[in-house]
Short mmCIF file of C-alpha atoms in Angstrom, two decimals:
data_model
loop_
_atom_site.label_atom_id
_atom_site.label_comp_id
_atom_site.label_asym_id
_atom_site.label_seq_id
_atom_site.Cartn_x
_atom_site.Cartn_y
_atom_site.Cartn_z
CA MET A 1 -33.35 33.11 -12.99
CA GLY A 2 -36.35 35.04 -15.07
CA GLN A 3 -39.06 36.33 -12.73
CA HIS A 4 -41.72 34.09 -14.24
CA GLN A 5 -39.94 30.84 -14.35
CA SER A 6 -41.76 28.12 -12.35
CA VAL A 7 -41.28 25.47 -9.73
CA ASN A 8 -39.60 23.16 -12.21
CA ILE A 9 -38.11 19.91 -10.76
CA ARG A 10 -35.56 19.94 -13.45
CA GLN A 11 -34.28 23.27 -12.15
CA ILE A 12 -33.27 21.41 -8.73
CA SER A 13 -32.19 18.01 -10.38
CA ARG A 14 -28.98 17.58 -12.25
CA THR A 15 -29.70 14.39 -13.66
CA ARG A 16 -32.73 12.47 -14.99
CA ALA A 17 -32.34 9.93 -12.03
CA GLU A 18 -32.81 12.73 -9.55
CA GLN A 19 -35.90 14.34 -11.66
CA VAL A 20 -37.57 11.08 -11.14
CA GLY A 21 -36.59 10.73 -7.52
CA TYR A 22 -38.31 14.13 -7.00
CA TYR A 23 -41.36 13.34 -8.82
CA ARG A 24 -41.73 10.00 -7.14
CA PHE A 25 -41.37 11.84 -3.61
CA LEU A 26 -44.12 14.39 -4.40
CA GLU A 27 -46.45 11.70 -6.00
CA ASN A 28 -45.86 9.70 -3.09
CA GLU A 29 -49.17 8.91 -0.98
CA ASN A 30 -47.05 8.21 1.75
CA VAL A 31 -45.65 11.62 2.09
CA THR A 32 -48.35 13.43 3.51
CA VAL A 33 -49.24 17.52 3.80
CA SER A 34 -49.60 16.97 7.59
CA GLU A 35 -45.87 15.57 7.92
CA LEU A 36 -44.35 18.11 5.78
CA VAL A 37 -46.39 21.02 7.79
CA ARG A 38 -44.83 19.35 10.99
CA SER A 39 -41.67 19.55 9.75
CA LEU A 40 -41.94 23.20 9.14
CA SER A 41 -43.57 23.64 12.66
CA GLU A 42 -40.80 21.69 14.49
CA HIS A 43 -38.18 23.87 12.70
CA CYS A 44 -39.83 27.08 13.76
CA GLN A 45 -40.15 25.46 17.37
CA GLN A 46 -36.46 25.76 17.55
CA GLN A 47 -36.19 29.41 16.96
CA VAL A 48 -38.58 30.92 19.40
CA GLU A 49 -37.33 30.02 23.02
CA LYS A 50 -38.03 33.11 25.61
CA ARG A 51 -38.90 35.17 22.67
CA HIS A 52 -42.18 37.59 22.56
CA VAL A 53 -43.34 36.24 18.96
CA LEU A 54 -46.12 37.42 16.15
CA ALA A 55 -47.89 34.49 14.58
CA ILE A 56 -49.45 36.31 11.60
CA SER A 57 -51.83 34.51 9.56
CA ASP A 58 -53.36 35.11 6.42
CA SER A 59 -55.03 33.23 3.02
CA SER A 60 -54.04 32.94 -0.26
CA GLU A 61 -55.59 31.20 -3.45
CA ILE A 62 -53.23 28.65 -5.64
CA ASN A 63 -55.09 29.22 -8.61
CA LEU A 64 -55.00 26.19 -11.31
CA GLN A 65 -57.15 27.14 -13.67
CA SER A 66 -54.83 26.56 -16.58
CA HIS A 67 -54.06 23.25 -15.41
CA ALA A 68 -58.02 22.19 -14.99
CA GLY A 69 -57.86 20.10 -18.15
CA ARG A 70 -55.31 17.75 -16.96
CA LEU A 71 -56.09 17.72 -13.01
CA LYS A 72 -58.83 15.34 -11.55
CA PRO A 73 -61.77 17.79 -10.68
CA ASP A 74 -62.86 16.15 -7.61
CA LYS A 75 -59.76 17.34 -6.13
CA LEU A 76 -60.21 20.91 -7.14
CA GLY A 77 -62.57 23.85 -5.75
CA VAL A 78 -63.73 27.24 -6.77
CA VAL A 79 -61.23 29.97 -5.68
CA GLY A 80 -61.86 33.85 -5.40
CA ASN A 81 -63.88 34.25 -8.72
CA ASN A 82 -66.10 31.53 -8.01
CA THR A 83 -65.30 30.33 -11.28
CA ASP A 84 -61.76 29.30 -11.53
CA VAL A 85 -60.46 26.20 -9.66
CA GLY A 86 -57.61 25.54 -7.21
CA PHE A 87 -57.13 25.52 -3.31
CA TYR A 88 -56.58 27.44 -0.56
CA ILE A 89 -53.72 27.89 1.73
CA HIS A 90 -53.56 29.50 5.35
CA PRO A 91 -50.24 29.69 6.81
CA THR A 92 -48.90 31.23 10.04
CA LEU A 93 -45.67 33.27 9.57
CA VAL A 94 -43.75 33.96 12.98
CA LEU A 95 -41.79 37.12 13.73
CA ASP A 96 -39.68 38.25 16.14
CA ALA A 97 -41.67 41.04 18.12
CA GLU A 98 -38.45 42.89 18.71
CA ASN A 99 -37.36 43.32 15.13
CA GLY A 100 -39.87 41.62 12.77
CA PHE A 101 -37.14 38.98 11.77
CA PRO A 102 -39.10 36.08 10.30
CA LEU A 103 -38.50 32.61 12.46
CA GLY A 104 -40.43 30.48 10.38
CA LEU A 105 -44.18 29.09 9.94
CA SER A 106 -46.05 27.51 13.07
CA THR A 107 -48.54 26.05 11.10
CA VAL A 108 -50.05 25.72 7.45
CA GLN A 109 -53.72 24.93 6.26
CA LEU A 110 -54.86 23.75 3.01
CA TRP A 111 -58.39 23.19 1.66
CA SER A 112 -60.58 23.41 -1.32
CA ARG A 113 -64.00 25.02 -1.44
CA ASP A 114 -66.93 23.02 -2.97
CA LEU A 115 -67.73 23.92 -6.56
CA ALA A 116 -70.88 24.94 -5.24
CA HIS A 117 -69.49 27.30 -2.59
CA GLN A 118 -71.89 29.21 -0.54
CA ASP A 119 -71.09 32.80 -0.42
CA LYS A 120 -70.54 33.98 3.34
CA HIS A 121 -73.00 36.99 3.04
CA GLU A 122 -75.89 34.70 2.63
CA ARG A 123 -78.21 34.77 5.87
CA LYS A 124 -78.06 30.78 6.11
CA TYR A 125 -74.41 30.87 6.30
CA GLN A 126 -74.20 33.97 8.76
CA HIS A 127 -76.11 31.77 11.25
CA LEU A 128 -73.99 28.71 11.31
CA PRO A 129 -71.66 27.95 14.29
CA ILE A 130 -68.20 29.16 13.52
CA GLU A 131 -66.79 25.47 13.40
CA GLN A 132 -68.77 25.11 10.30
CA LYS A 133 -67.60 28.11 8.66
CA GLU A 134 -64.36 28.57 6.82
CA SER A 135 -63.64 31.64 9.11
CA TYR A 136 -62.83 28.93 11.73
CA LYS A 137 -59.30 28.69 10.02
CA TRP A 138 -58.42 31.88 12.32
CA LEU A 139 -58.96 29.89 15.37
CA ALA A 140 -57.51 26.82 14.28
CA SER A 141 -54.50 28.70 13.30
CA ALA A 142 -54.10 30.46 16.81
CA GLU A 143 -54.61 27.14 18.54
CA ARG A 144 -52.22 25.26 16.58
CA SER A 145 -49.61 28.12 16.63
CA GLN A 146 -50.12 28.34 20.52
CA ARG A 147 -49.74 24.59 20.78
CA CYS A 148 -46.55 24.80 18.60
CA LEU A 149 -45.03 28.11 19.82
CA SER A 150 -45.77 27.23 23.61
CA ASN A 151 -43.77 23.63 23.00
CA GLY A 152 -40.70 25.70 21.90
CA GLY A 153 -40.61 27.93 24.64
CA ALA A 154 -42.02 31.30 23.44
CA ARG A 155 -42.20 33.83 26.44
CA MET A 156 -45.54 35.55 24.67
CA ILE A 157 -47.57 35.31 21.44
CA THR A 158 -49.24 38.09 19.72
CA HIS A 159 -51.71 36.43 17.22
CA ILE A 160 -52.24 39.01 14.18
CA GLY A 161 -54.88 39.27 11.22
CA ASP A 162 -56.17 41.54 8.93
CA ARG A 163 -59.94 42.61 8.67
CA GLU A 164 -61.21 39.03 7.75
CA SER A 165 -59.93 37.70 11.27
CA ASP A 166 -62.19 40.40 13.09
CA LEU A 167 -64.47 37.48 14.93
CA TYR A 168 -66.15 38.10 18.20
CA GLU A 169 -65.10 34.39 18.59
CA GLU A 170 -61.76 34.78 18.28
CA TRP A 171 -61.67 37.65 20.63
CA ALA A 172 -63.72 35.56 23.17
CA THR A 173 -61.61 32.47 22.85
CA VAL A 174 -58.00 32.79 21.89
CA PRO A 175 -56.51 35.78 24.49
CA ASP A 176 -55.09 34.39 27.97
CA PRO A 177 -51.90 35.65 29.80
CA TYR A 178 -49.57 34.32 27.37
CA ASN A 179 -51.55 34.90 24.28
CA HIS A 180 -52.61 38.45 22.77
CA VAL A 181 -54.68 39.40 19.55
CA LEU A 182 -53.87 42.26 17.23
CA VAL A 183 -56.28 42.44 14.34
CA ARG A 184 -57.59 45.14 12.09
CA VAL A 185 -61.19 46.08 12.51
CA CYS A 186 -63.23 45.01 10.04
CA GLN A 187 -66.92 46.40 11.35
CA ASP A 188 -68.29 49.47 13.17
CA ARG A 189 -68.97 47.28 16.34
CA ARG A 190 -71.52 48.13 19.12
CA LEU A 191 -70.24 49.40 22.56
CA LEU A 192 -71.44 48.32 25.55
CA GLY A 193 -72.43 51.56 27.86
CA GLN A 194 -71.97 53.84 24.65
CA SER A 195 -74.67 55.46 22.39
CA GLN A 196 -71.95 55.69 19.67
CA SER A 197 -70.37 53.05 17.86
CA LEU A 198 -66.94 52.05 17.81
CA TYR A 199 -66.09 54.22 14.79
CA THR A 200 -67.55 57.35 15.98
CA TYR A 201 -66.32 56.87 19.69
CA LEU A 202 -62.72 56.55 18.43
CA ARG A 203 -63.11 59.62 16.15
CA GLU A 204 -64.04 61.90 19.21
CA GLN A 205 -60.79 60.81 21.40
CA PRO A 206 -58.09 63.22 21.48
CA CYS A 207 -55.07 62.87 19.66
CA GLN A 208 -52.32 61.35 21.31
CA GLY A 209 -49.66 62.63 18.88
CA THR A 210 -48.41 62.25 15.20
CA TYR A 211 -46.10 59.82 13.67
CA LYS A 212 -44.36 59.83 10.04
CA ILE A 213 -43.92 56.42 8.27
CA ASP A 214 -42.65 55.00 4.90
CA VAL A 215 -45.41 53.74 2.60
CA PRO A 216 -44.65 51.37 0.10
CA ALA A 217 -46.24 51.84 -3.36
CA ASP A 218 -49.19 49.31 -4.16
CA PRO A 219 -49.92 49.18 -7.84
CA ARG A 220 -53.05 46.92 -6.89
CA ILE A 221 -54.84 50.02 -5.30
CA GLY A 222 -53.16 52.73 -7.22
CA ARG A 223 -51.01 53.75 -4.18
CA THR A 224 -47.65 55.61 -4.49
CA ALA A 225 -44.48 55.25 -2.26
CA ARG A 226 -44.57 58.22 0.08
CA GLU A 227 -43.88 59.47 3.63
CA ALA A 228 -47.09 59.72 5.62
CA LEU A 229 -47.97 61.55 8.69
CA LEU A 230 -50.29 59.80 10.89
CA ILE A 231 -52.55 61.26 13.54
CA ILE A 232 -52.91 58.65 16.62
CA ARG A 233 -55.85 57.95 18.60
CA CYS A 234 -56.39 55.41 21.22
CA ALA A 235 -59.12 54.06 23.73
CA LEU A 236 -60.18 51.61 25.90
CA VAL A 237 -63.48 50.09 24.61
CA GLN A 238 -65.89 46.87 25.40
CA ILE A 239 -67.08 45.44 22.54
CA GLN A 240 -70.69 43.85 22.51
CA ARG A 241 -71.76 40.30 21.76
CA PRO A 242 -73.54 40.30 18.34
CA ASP A 243 -77.02 39.21 18.48
CA LYS A 244 -76.26 36.04 16.09
CA LEU A 245 -74.02 34.47 18.87
CA LYS A 246 -75.59 32.33 21.69
CA ALA A 247 -75.25 33.89 25.22
CA GLN A 248 -74.54 30.82 26.81
CA ASP A 249 -71.36 30.22 24.35
CA TYR A 250 -70.00 33.71 24.63
CA PRO A 251 -69.52 36.56 27.05
CA PRO A 252 -71.77 39.65 26.62
CA SER A 253 -68.79 41.91 26.24
CA ILE A 254 -65.23 41.79 25.75
CA THR A 255 -62.70 44.86 26.91
CA LEU A 256 -59.96 45.60 24.37
CA TYR A 257 -57.89 48.31 23.41
CA ALA A 258 -58.70 50.45 20.26
CA VAL A 259 -55.94 52.45 18.32
CA GLU A 260 -56.46 54.61 14.96
CA ALA A 261 -54.12 56.25 12.75
CA ILE A 262 -55.34 58.52 10.06
CA GLU A 263 -53.13 59.89 7.34
CA VAL A 264 -52.79 63.60 6.83
CA ASN A 265 -52.99 65.39 3.69
CA PRO A 266 -52.73 62.34 1.31
CA PRO A 267 -51.52 62.83 -2.19
CA PRO A 268 -54.46 64.02 -4.49
CA GLY A 269 -56.42 61.36 -5.93
CA GLU A 270 -55.36 58.85 -3.42
CA GLU A 271 -57.20 57.25 -0.57
CA ALA A 272 -55.62 58.18 2.96
CA ILE A 273 -54.31 55.48 5.12
CA HIS A 274 -56.70 54.69 7.69
CA TRP A 275 -56.01 52.00 10.31
CA ARG A 276 -58.50 51.01 13.23
CA LEU A 277 -56.82 48.34 15.35
CA LEU A 278 -58.04 46.19 18.10
CA THR A 279 -55.83 44.33 20.62
CA THR A 280 -55.57 42.81 24.12
CA HIS A 281 -52.23 44.50 24.60
CA ARG A 282 -52.64 47.62 27.17
CA VAL A 283 -52.59 50.92 25.15
CA VAL A 284 -52.89 53.93 27.15
CA GLY A 285 -50.44 56.23 25.81
CA VAL A 286 -48.83 56.96 22.29
CA GLU A 287 -45.44 54.97 22.84
CA GLN A 288 -47.87 51.83 23.32
CA ALA A 289 -49.74 52.83 20.27
CA LEU A 290 -46.95 53.00 17.98
CA GLN A 291 -45.61 49.84 19.28
CA VAL A 292 -48.90 48.40 18.23
CA ILE A 293 -48.78 50.11 15.08
CA GLU A 294 -45.29 48.77 14.21
CA TRP A 295 -46.56 45.15 14.71
CA TYR A 296 -49.51 45.48 12.54
CA ARG A 297 -47.29 46.89 9.85
CA TRP A 298 -45.16 44.19 9.74
CA ARG A 299 -48.10 41.82 8.66
CA TRP A 300 -46.79 42.85 5.37
CA ARG A 301 -44.11 40.23 5.77
CA ILE A 302 -46.75 37.46 4.92
CA GLU A 303 -47.62 39.42 1.74
CA GLN A 304 -43.97 38.72 0.64
CA LEU A 305 -44.01 35.64 1.37
CA PHE A 306 -47.06 35.07 -0.78
CA ALA A 307 -45.31 37.16 -3.60
CA THR A 308 -42.35 34.94 -2.97
CA LEU A 309 -44.29 31.95 -3.70
CA LYS A 310 -45.87 33.19 -6.69
CA LYS A 311 -44.95 34.96 -9.88
CA ALA A 312 -42.45 37.49 -8.21
CA GLY A 313 -40.40 34.18 -6.99
CA LEU A 314 -41.43 30.78 -7.15
CA ASN A 315 -44.16 30.88 -9.54
CA LEU A 316 -45.80 27.78 -8.05
CA GLU A 317 -49.05 27.91 -10.00
CA ALA A 318 -46.88 27.36 -13.12
CA THR A 319 -46.02 23.68 -12.01
CA GLN A 320 -46.29 20.92 -14.17
CA LEU A 321 -46.96 18.19 -11.75
CA GLU A 322 -49.62 15.92 -12.63
CA SER A 323 -51.90 15.57 -9.44
CA VAL A 324 -53.23 18.16 -6.89
CA GLU A 325 -52.08 16.08 -3.85
CA ALA A 326 -48.64 16.59 -5.31
CA ILE A 327 -49.14 20.05 -5.92
CA GLN A 328 -50.25 20.59 -2.35
CA ARG A 329 -47.10 18.81 -1.04
CA LEU A 330 -44.75 21.08 -3.25
CA THR A 331 -46.81 24.10 -1.93
CA VAL A 332 -45.59 23.04 1.29
CA LEU A 333 -42.07 22.75 0.65
CA ALA A 334 -42.32 25.70 -1.49
CA LEU A 335 -43.68 27.81 1.54
CA GLY A 336 -40.30 26.50 3.29
CA VAL A 337 -38.27 27.81 0.57
CA ALA A 338 -40.17 31.15 0.38
CA VAL A 339 -39.65 31.47 4.63
CA ARG A 340 -35.63 30.84 4.02
CA THR A 341 -35.91 33.51 1.12
CA LEU A 342 -37.25 36.03 3.41
CA GLN A 343 -34.98 35.45 6.12
CA MET A 344 -31.81 35.98 3.99
CA VAL A 345 -33.65 39.17 2.47
CA GLU A 346 -33.96 40.68 6.00
CA GLY A 347 -30.85 39.11 7.60
CA ARG A 348 -28.16 39.64 4.95
CA GLU A 349 -26.17 42.33 7.04
CA ASN A 350 -26.87 41.17 10.44
CA LYS A 351 -23.64 39.29 11.74
CA ASP A 352 -25.53 38.33 14.86
CA LEU A 353 -27.84 36.09 13.24
CA PRO A 354 -26.59 32.29 13.04
CA ALA A 355 -26.92 30.67 9.99
CA SER A 356 -29.09 28.01 11.93
CA VAL A 357 -31.98 30.16 11.60
CA THR A 358 -32.32 29.20 8.01
CA PHE A 359 -29.96 26.40 7.48
CA SER A 360 -29.30 22.68 9.39
CA ASP A 361 -26.02 21.54 10.36
CA GLN A 362 -25.60 19.26 7.27
CA GLN A 363 -26.29 22.20 5.19
CA GLN A 364 -23.90 24.42 6.96
CA GLN A 365 -21.33 21.95 6.48
CA CYS A 366 -22.20 21.77 2.67
CA LEU A 367 -21.91 25.41 2.52
CA GLU A 368 -18.63 25.26 4.25
CA VAL A 369 -17.16 23.04 1.44
CA ILE A 370 -18.34 24.79 -1.49
CA ALA A 371 -17.35 28.40 -0.12
CA PRO A 372 -14.10 28.48 -1.55
CA SER A 373 -15.44 27.83 -4.89
CA LEU A 374 -17.61 30.84 -4.88
CA GLN A 375 -14.88 33.14 -3.75
CA GLY A 376 -12.35 35.07 -5.67
CA ARG A 377 -8.69 35.64 -5.45
CA THR A 378 -9.23 39.37 -4.80
CA LYS A 379 -10.27 40.89 -1.30
CA LYS A 380 -13.27 42.28 -2.93
CA LEU A 381 -14.37 38.73 -4.00
CA GLN A 382 -14.07 37.35 -0.48
CA ASN A 383 -17.03 36.68 1.80
CA PRO A 384 -16.88 39.18 4.23
CA TYR A 385 -19.22 37.80 6.85
CA PRO A 386 -18.09 35.59 9.98
CA PRO A 387 -18.56 31.89 8.98
CA ALA A 388 -21.52 30.26 10.21
CA SER A 389 -23.59 33.68 10.06
CA LEU A 390 -26.73 34.32 8.54
CA PRO A 391 -24.99 36.83 6.00
CA TRP A 392 -22.17 34.32 5.36
CA ALA A 393 -24.57 31.72 4.20
CA THR A 394 -26.65 34.32 2.12
CA TRP A 395 -23.48 35.78 0.48
CA LEU A 396 -22.80 32.12 -0.61
CA ILE A 397 -26.39 31.38 -1.79
CA ALA A 398 -26.54 34.91 -3.86
CA ARG A 399 -23.17 33.83 -5.52
CA LEU A 400 -25.01 30.57 -6.57
CA GLY A 401 -27.83 32.71 -7.76
CA GLY A 402 -25.71 34.57 -10.44
CA TRP A 403 -24.89 37.67 -7.84
CA SER A 404 -21.49 39.26 -8.61
CA GLY A 405 -20.35 39.34 -5.00
CA TYR A 406 -19.13 42.93 -5.16
CA SER A 407 -20.12 45.10 -2.51
CA SER A 408 -20.29 48.23 -4.69
CA GLN A 409 -23.37 46.11 -6.54
CA ARG A 410 -26.79 46.33 -5.54
CA PRO A 411 -27.49 43.55 -2.79
CA PRO A 412 -28.93 40.36 -3.94
CA GLY A 413 -32.68 40.26 -4.12
CA MET A 414 -35.53 37.59 -3.78
CA PRO A 415 -34.98 36.42 -7.37
CA THR A 416 -31.59 35.84 -6.96
CA LEU A 417 -31.74 34.23 -3.79
CA VAL A 418 -34.57 31.99 -4.99
CA HIS A 419 -32.14 31.02 -7.80
CA GLY A 420 -29.48 30.28 -5.59
CA LEU A 421 -31.77 28.09 -3.39
CA ARG A 422 -32.77 26.02 -6.03
CA GLN A 423 -28.87 25.72 -7.12
CA PHE A 424 -27.93 24.74 -3.52
CA GLU A 425 -30.31 22.36 -2.91
CA SER A 426 -29.10 20.32 -5.78
CA ILE A 427 -25.64 20.38 -4.88
CA PHE A 428 -26.53 19.48 -1.14
CA LEU A 429 -28.57 16.63 -2.34
CA GLY A 430 -25.47 15.60 -4.50
CA TRP A 431 -23.08 16.03 -1.49
CA LYS A 432 -25.28 13.90 0.93
CA LEU A 433 -25.26 11.11 -1.69
CA ALA A 434 -21.47 11.52 -1.67
CA GLN A 435 -21.49 11.12 2.00
CA ASN A 436 -23.60 8.21 1.83
CA GLN A 437 -26.11 9.84 3.92
CA LEU A 438 -29.25 9.18 1.66
CA VAL A 439 -30.74 5.87 1.73
CA CYS A 440 -32.99 4.62 -1.43
CA THR A 441 -35.76 2.78 -0.93
CA ARG A 442 -38.37 1.43 -3.52
#
């Protein structure tokens, strides 16, 4: 599959009748976004029992400016540049806190901004209650994720967000004995009983130790791939309530643990890595600080999810569907495909992971049926993994995606697995039809 190929109904349909069926499904008003999201949440629930999980939330825009002339304008809103049109998504990706493996999506929010969107820095906007702000999405995601994951039997939940989620309202309402919060700091907050602000106070703390990490390249900010040496500091702090919040609604201060990681001697011309994190997890030494940093670094998984959804994988924004509602339904379905792709990439060598993490019982039965046709006569072209394991299923999907199957070759990457999943979905639909497991309705 080419990197810039879009989510094209013809690529997951073998016949004209199947194409029409997919279009009708996505255009059907009875197929609601909430039902599709619930399906994703229910699958995620099944994976979290007795686990400590990380619930990582973030937002991304679906830019439909290139389709503005053919889509109904009343269903669109402005996106990031306040000129282009589209809508926003805010999924919560759930990871196993032990190893960072993606378990699924606990919730997804979709919304469109008003065409006369109010800037969040305007004074009038700042004094609105959080329930009337777009930033309420963070609290809503935490509440829905807590309900989903608790019902699934999760042992503990850590809600993770980037700087945009550094909200006093979240600190005051989300944490309890089973729900923790870990956020990258956005603002230099006032501290109760201290003359210094948070940034200064952290900088004055003794170094707890150093830590080396591999930093991936990020062309968006001109960052090269490198090994970075970080200095680690941590402290117990009491954050004061902002003046804009009413005293009767929120406590005067909140006790949190702060962790700071600063890169020593970054490459010339590049900005040093500098993370300031706040968390409800107890951090009183370097080992606990490093664990918190590792959890925060896994937030990168949700960036990979968005990359898979867009040009690096499914190229959702190039879809040719005729209505915004259908594109939103397709977006939720595509998020499910993106998660499955991440799971295969992360678990392609882990024989202990069952295929049921990613594939239903019916899908595994179908994979068993087609497995012989995807293997060669020589040992080198035999699936080397235990049946019903995730690597076994990933090997088969990669073969469908055009991978050679030779272990000496580079492991299958995201584009190959995305293409393989598309091929499999078409085969699976035909297999179900042959099994009389699909009922056609008018």
